Amino acid sequence: MKLLTVVMLFAPMALALHSGGLAPWRPLNDNNSVPSFGLGTWLGFSDKGRAEPKGHEVEDAVVWAIDAGYRHIDTAHIYNTETQVGRAIKKKIGDGTVKREDLFVTTKLWNDAHAREAVEPALRRSLQKLGLDYIDLYLIHWPVGTHANNTFDDVDYLDTWQAMTAVRDKGLTRSVGVSNFNQKQLERLAQASNVKPAMLQVELNLNLQQPALLAYCRAQGIQVTGYTPFGSLFPSKATPDAPPPRVDDPSLVAIAGKYNKTVPQIALRYLWELGVTPIPKSVTRSRVEQNIQIFDFELSAEERQKMASFDRGYRTIDVKWWRDSPHYPFEKN
Ligand code: NDP
């Protein structure tokens, strides 16, 4: 039998393994696949630093999300939401809504565990909190290493990457990838290792569209997850220097109205049409449910062009406090 015939025979089976959910699954470069839309679970900052979950708000959000057709959940050690994500998953598997293999769970290695010998114990701690025996994707959260006292750890992320591929080989995670790496850092990784990241997770929204980085990832077969997909759309979240648009921008309101959608929905649809996997966060049931309803319309070329024109290269998450690290990934101006 010719190779192509064999591939065609088995392809539908591979897809069938990942049926369910509202978002189409996209192939990863390691033969796995990822649902092209997810739920974020970072709660942002409060006056005192990291915002902590109130009651079981994250658990509820994940339950609503799975019920609404999400199959991809994004968390991280540093968010302190893994335990609630895990409880929700247990609940939804327990009540028969999904099976473990229907879900795609991402978590991330924090900066204080970049040393080679620290990676596996960190992942095992995350697995324990999640109540899972494997995750689908493990990401190096930042290229910057830090010690617990916030001084820089000069461990090279190339060493960290070797340990990431080792935990994949052990089956603790199905895929490995990176977050907040720039193109130069991705190229350096590609030169040093024969395991390519399956995923790059970076900030992507109307103000920060990163066309060059997206083109590079497309050419390299690296999928891209877009975090903070709403950027500065909501006045309550926008800093005074943040460029437009806001959610009441007349041109966006008009596009949304044409499809009987909301402005947040067309912003998410735009990213999705760029080939990005958006992971909006919400702990509000109606928003969780609304955000994923973007698969029944398509923007016109003119509308996409209008939305492209909002790109200002403006970062919502610039982590300037790490700018003296040799591995700081962003522009320093
Ligand atoms: P988002 O762009 O997802 O915005 C979240 C905010 O938007 C919340 O205040 C939420 O409110 C509100 N919101 C959500 N949907 C709607 C809607 N339809 N209408 C009005 N308001 C809405 O920001 P995040 O920074 O949280 O990014 C998303 C996820 O990306 C994170 O949760 C995290 O998982 C990931 N991330 C990864 C990073 C990395 O370094 N790899 C960095 C930052 C984020 P409410 O919850 O009250 O409904």
XYZ file of C-alpha atoms and ligand atoms in Angstrom:
381
model
C 0.000 0.000 0.000
C 1.309 3.431 -0.860
C 2.259 5.676 2.056
C -0.352 8.272 1.101
C -3.115 5.645 1.157
C -2.009 4.481 4.595
C -1.964 8.062 5.879
C -5.436 8.712 4.433
C -6.809 5.557 6.001
C -5.511 6.412 9.436
C -6.057 10.186 9.415
C -9.814 10.000 10.083
C -9.140 7.635 12.999
C -6.658 10.065 14.502
C -9.191 12.888 14.137
C -11.957 10.749 15.568
C -9.923 10.310 18.751
C -10.321 14.024 19.262
C -13.947 14.561 18.460
C -16.142 16.808 20.523
C -15.900 20.370 21.558
C -16.721 23.426 19.519
C -13.288 24.408 18.220
C -11.551 22.493 15.443
C -8.312 20.748 16.491
C -5.078 21.761 14.775
C -2.093 19.470 14.214
C 1.068 19.884 16.262
C 4.511 19.105 14.838
C 4.886 16.062 17.110
C 1.822 14.190 15.784
C -0.445 15.412 18.565
C -3.166 18.009 18.061
C -4.638 20.934 19.951
C -8.146 22.426 20.176
C -7.828 25.841 18.530
C -9.577 27.732 21.350
C -9.058 27.537 25.105
C -9.914 28.962 28.502
C -7.327 31.059 30.361
C -7.179 30.765 34.148
C -4.749 33.478 35.249
C -6.589 35.831 37.609
C -4.305 38.809 37.072
C -2.891 41.088 39.734
C -4.453 42.608 42.847
C -3.034 45.434 45.008
C -1.098 42.802 46.920
C 0.410 41.025 43.923
C -1.040 37.900 42.358
C -4.819 37.734 42.548
C -5.893 34.538 44.299
C -9.003 32.539 43.411
C -12.106 33.547 45.346
C -13.917 30.456 46.592
C -14.239 27.969 43.744
C -14.526 30.540 40.947
C -11.949 28.902 38.677
C -13.395 25.443 39.204
C -16.821 26.800 38.228
C -15.428 28.567 35.165
C -13.753 25.381 33.929
C -16.948 23.361 34.476
C -18.983 25.962 32.524
C -16.317 26.001 29.832
C -16.332 22.251 29.331
C -20.133 22.284 29.258
C -19.984 25.067 26.651
C -17.675 23.045 24.390
C -14.167 24.113 25.463
C -11.660 21.270 25.392
C -8.458 23.233 26.005
C -7.639 24.654 29.433
C -4.610 26.832 30.117
C -3.077 27.077 33.579
C 0.372 27.484 35.135
C 2.115 26.748 38.400
C 2.382 30.475 39.125
C -1.368 31.155 38.692
C -2.247 29.033 41.727
C -5.263 27.711 39.822
C -4.095 24.162 39.017
C -5.961 22.632 41.948
C -9.286 24.157 40.890
C -8.712 23.257 37.234
C -8.028 19.682 38.336
C -11.204 19.516 40.435
C -13.324 20.726 37.532
C -11.780 18.182 35.163
C -12.400 15.408 37.663
C -16.023 16.511 37.942
C -16.628 16.614 34.190
C -14.936 13.264 33.604
C -16.863 11.867 36.576
C -20.257 12.958 35.234
C -19.469 11.540 31.793
C -19.380 14.863 29.887
C -15.835 14.180 28.624
C -13.105 11.600 28.761
C -9.549 12.546 29.686
C -8.424 12.145 26.062
C -11.042 14.679 24.918
C -9.300 17.401 26.915
C -6.108 19.337 26.288
C -4.513 20.636 29.465
C -1.571 23.028 29.425
C 0.513 24.056 32.404
C 3.813 25.917 32.687
C 7.197 25.674 34.356
C 7.889 28.695 36.522
C 11.120 30.705 36.288
C 12.494 29.421 39.593
C 12.681 25.835 38.323
C 14.846 26.260 35.217
C 17.717 24.134 36.526
C 17.731 20.773 34.741
C 17.146 18.771 37.893
C 14.270 21.048 38.955
C 12.046 20.495 35.905
C 10.679 17.013 36.551
C 9.876 17.650 40.235
C 8.100 20.886 39.203
C 5.985 19.060 36.642
C 5.188 16.301 39.133
C 3.967 18.921 41.621
C 1.717 20.400 38.920
C 0.385 16.946 38.026
C -0.402 16.299 41.650
C -2.344 19.554 41.962
C -4.182 18.848 38.720
C -4.911 15.274 39.809
C -3.667 14.013 36.427
C -1.053 11.482 35.443
C -0.079 13.409 32.328
C -0.691 16.805 30.797
C -0.993 17.603 27.108
C 1.414 20.515 26.936
C 4.187 21.730 29.227
C 5.590 25.181 28.472
C 8.659 27.015 29.727
C 6.691 30.019 30.988
C 9.463 32.610 30.359
C 12.997 32.399 28.978
C 14.056 34.354 32.091
C 15.218 32.319 35.082
C 14.831 33.731 38.593
C 15.629 32.557 42.105
C 13.014 32.488 44.832
C 14.401 35.842 46.121
C 13.800 37.356 42.645
C 17.464 37.625 41.653
C 18.271 36.267 38.186
C 19.221 32.652 37.746
C 21.656 32.546 34.845
C 20.789 28.975 33.872
C 20.475 28.838 30.089
C 17.009 27.979 28.761
C 18.742 25.500 26.415
C 19.496 23.371 29.479
C 15.931 23.768 30.673
C 14.721 22.642 27.244
C 16.710 19.407 27.486
C 14.941 18.610 30.728
C 11.593 19.483 29.088
C 12.196 16.952 26.319
C 13.149 14.371 28.976
C 9.805 14.742 30.797
C 8.061 14.371 27.457
C 10.015 11.178 26.791
C 8.846 9.890 30.184
C 5.219 10.492 29.171
C 4.519 13.090 31.869
C 3.487 15.485 29.116
C 2.431 14.726 25.552
C 3.964 17.857 24.037
C 6.456 20.529 25.032
C 6.720 24.144 24.059
C 7.735 27.607 25.168
C 6.091 30.871 26.101
C 7.307 34.459 25.718
C 10.310 33.481 23.589
C 11.233 35.843 20.754
C 12.251 34.700 17.280
C 15.991 34.803 18.027
C 15.462 32.629 21.085
C 13.385 30.167 19.042
C 16.121 30.022 16.411
C 18.740 29.403 19.073
C 16.608 26.589 20.464
C 16.202 25.076 16.996
C 19.982 25.087 16.466
C 20.698 23.417 19.780
C 18.001 20.733 19.885
C 16.376 18.364 17.463
C 13.087 18.655 19.371
C 11.152 21.671 18.140
C 8.654 23.360 20.443
C 5.177 22.202 19.443
C 3.712 25.490 20.664
C 4.710 29.084 21.263
C 2.434 30.979 23.654
C 2.724 34.767 23.386
C 0.619 37.886 23.846
C -1.592 38.490 20.794
C -4.427 40.972 20.463
C -5.505 43.885 18.272
C -2.728 46.108 19.664
C -0.024 43.451 19.371
C -0.436 41.284 16.289
C 3.198 40.162 15.811
C 2.945 39.320 12.073
C 6.664 38.490 11.678
C 6.672 36.095 14.631
C 3.487 34.415 13.355
C 5.011 33.989 9.897
C 8.163 32.466 11.400
C 6.142 30.001 13.468
C 3.993 29.063 10.491
C 7.111 28.363 8.424
C 8.561 26.256 11.256
C 5.371 24.293 11.950
C 5.055 25.748 15.461
C 1.467 26.415 16.567
C 0.808 29.710 18.341
C -1.420 30.314 21.353
C -2.488 33.934 21.897
C -2.650 35.095 25.487
C -4.355 38.281 26.739
C -6.438 38.132 23.544
C -8.509 41.174 24.511
C -5.469 43.407 25.117
C -6.798 46.850 26.054
C -10.286 46.389 24.662
C -12.008 46.867 28.021
C -11.604 50.324 29.629
C -11.389 48.705 33.071
C -8.216 46.853 31.983
C -6.634 49.498 29.724
C -3.736 51.546 31.102
C -3.839 55.289 30.265
C -1.126 54.905 27.591
C -2.843 51.958 25.853
C -3.727 52.678 22.217
C -7.237 52.163 20.811
C -9.492 50.392 20.077
C -11.859 50.030 23.012
C -14.880 47.814 22.998
C -17.139 50.698 21.867
C -15.051 51.530 18.777
C -17.662 52.294 16.076
C -15.914 50.296 13.342
C -15.731 47.209 15.559
C -19.311 47.665 16.762
C -20.412 47.764 13.113
C -18.534 44.576 12.170
C -19.897 42.783 15.244
C -23.443 43.942 14.463
C -23.249 42.577 10.923
C -22.747 39.038 12.285
C -24.969 39.458 15.315
C -21.884 39.014 17.504
C -20.175 41.104 20.198
C -16.915 43.042 19.826
C -15.034 40.558 22.087
C -16.249 37.746 19.813
C -15.037 39.380 16.605
C -11.687 40.167 18.259
C -11.322 36.467 19.107
C -12.495 35.393 15.644
C -9.910 37.684 14.042
C -7.075 36.056 16.010
C -8.420 32.610 15.174
C -8.496 33.449 11.461
C -4.822 34.462 11.758
C -4.177 30.849 12.762
C -3.809 31.697 16.449
C -5.375 29.702 19.307
C -6.910 32.325 21.620
C -7.262 31.536 25.338
C -9.540 34.232 26.799
C -9.975 34.149 30.555
C -13.304 34.672 32.220
C -14.854 33.596 35.481
C -18.260 34.957 34.404
C -20.536 32.245 33.084
C -22.179 34.286 30.317
C -18.781 35.454 29.023
C -17.231 31.992 29.159
C -20.160 30.773 27.073
C -20.189 33.737 24.705
C -16.455 33.823 23.979
C -16.287 30.431 22.276
C -19.244 31.126 19.959
C -17.043 32.226 17.063
C -17.219 29.289 14.684
C -20.357 30.178 12.725
C -19.200 33.231 10.759
C -16.213 34.472 8.799
C -14.774 37.995 8.566
C -14.390 39.548 5.122
C -10.981 40.552 3.758
C -11.921 44.197 4.252
C -12.903 43.600 7.883
C -9.663 41.734 8.525
C -7.764 44.645 7.014
C -9.557 47.093 9.295
C -8.689 44.957 12.317
C -5.071 44.608 11.166
C -4.809 48.405 11.171
C -5.066 48.483 14.991
C -1.668 46.818 15.405
C 0.635 49.162 17.340
C 3.173 46.684 18.637
C 1.882 47.622 22.105
C 2.458 45.116 24.904
C -0.004 44.746 27.754
C 2.390 42.382 29.541
C 5.902 43.816 29.272
C 7.517 42.472 32.485
C 9.960 45.403 32.549
C 11.141 44.251 35.973
C 13.078 41.456 34.211
C 14.695 43.682 31.582
C 18.190 43.220 33.046
C 18.067 39.469 32.556
C 20.269 38.254 29.678
C 17.211 36.362 28.457
C 14.676 39.217 28.574
C 12.651 38.570 25.405
C 11.103 41.938 24.568
C 12.158 45.268 23.095
C 13.974 47.367 25.737
C 12.815 50.833 24.611
P -7.844 38.357 28.641
O -7.510 39.138 27.418
O -8.340 36.964 28.472
O -8.875 39.225 29.475
C -9.466 38.756 30.639
C -10.422 39.834 31.156
O -11.470 40.048 30.226
C -11.071 39.488 32.459
O -11.135 40.691 33.215
C -12.478 39.048 32.057
O -13.414 39.328 33.095
C -12.729 39.904 30.866
N -13.619 39.295 29.860
C -13.529 38.043 29.341
N -14.457 37.854 28.396
C -15.181 39.004 28.323
C -16.288 39.425 27.536
N -16.834 38.609 26.634
N -16.783 40.676 27.742
C -16.219 41.513 28.651
N -15.168 41.173 29.420
C -14.641 39.922 29.257
O -6.556 38.402 29.591
P -5.575 37.403 30.330
O -4.373 38.221 30.590
O -6.227 36.706 31.445
O -5.151 36.318 29.219
C -5.846 35.124 29.009
C -5.059 33.924 29.502
O -3.787 33.838 28.853
C -4.679 33.969 30.982
O -5.782 33.743 31.818
C -3.594 32.918 31.027
O -4.169 31.625 31.008
C -2.850 33.211 29.725
N -1.704 34.130 29.929
C -0.439 33.634 29.707
C 0.665 34.429 29.898
C 2.024 33.884 29.660
O 3.003 34.501 30.088
N 2.146 32.736 29.022
C 0.548 35.848 30.344
C -0.824 36.295 30.469
C -1.893 35.460 30.262
P -14.153 38.232 34.002
O -13.206 37.112 34.288
O -14.515 39.016 35.221
O -15.363 37.786 33.225
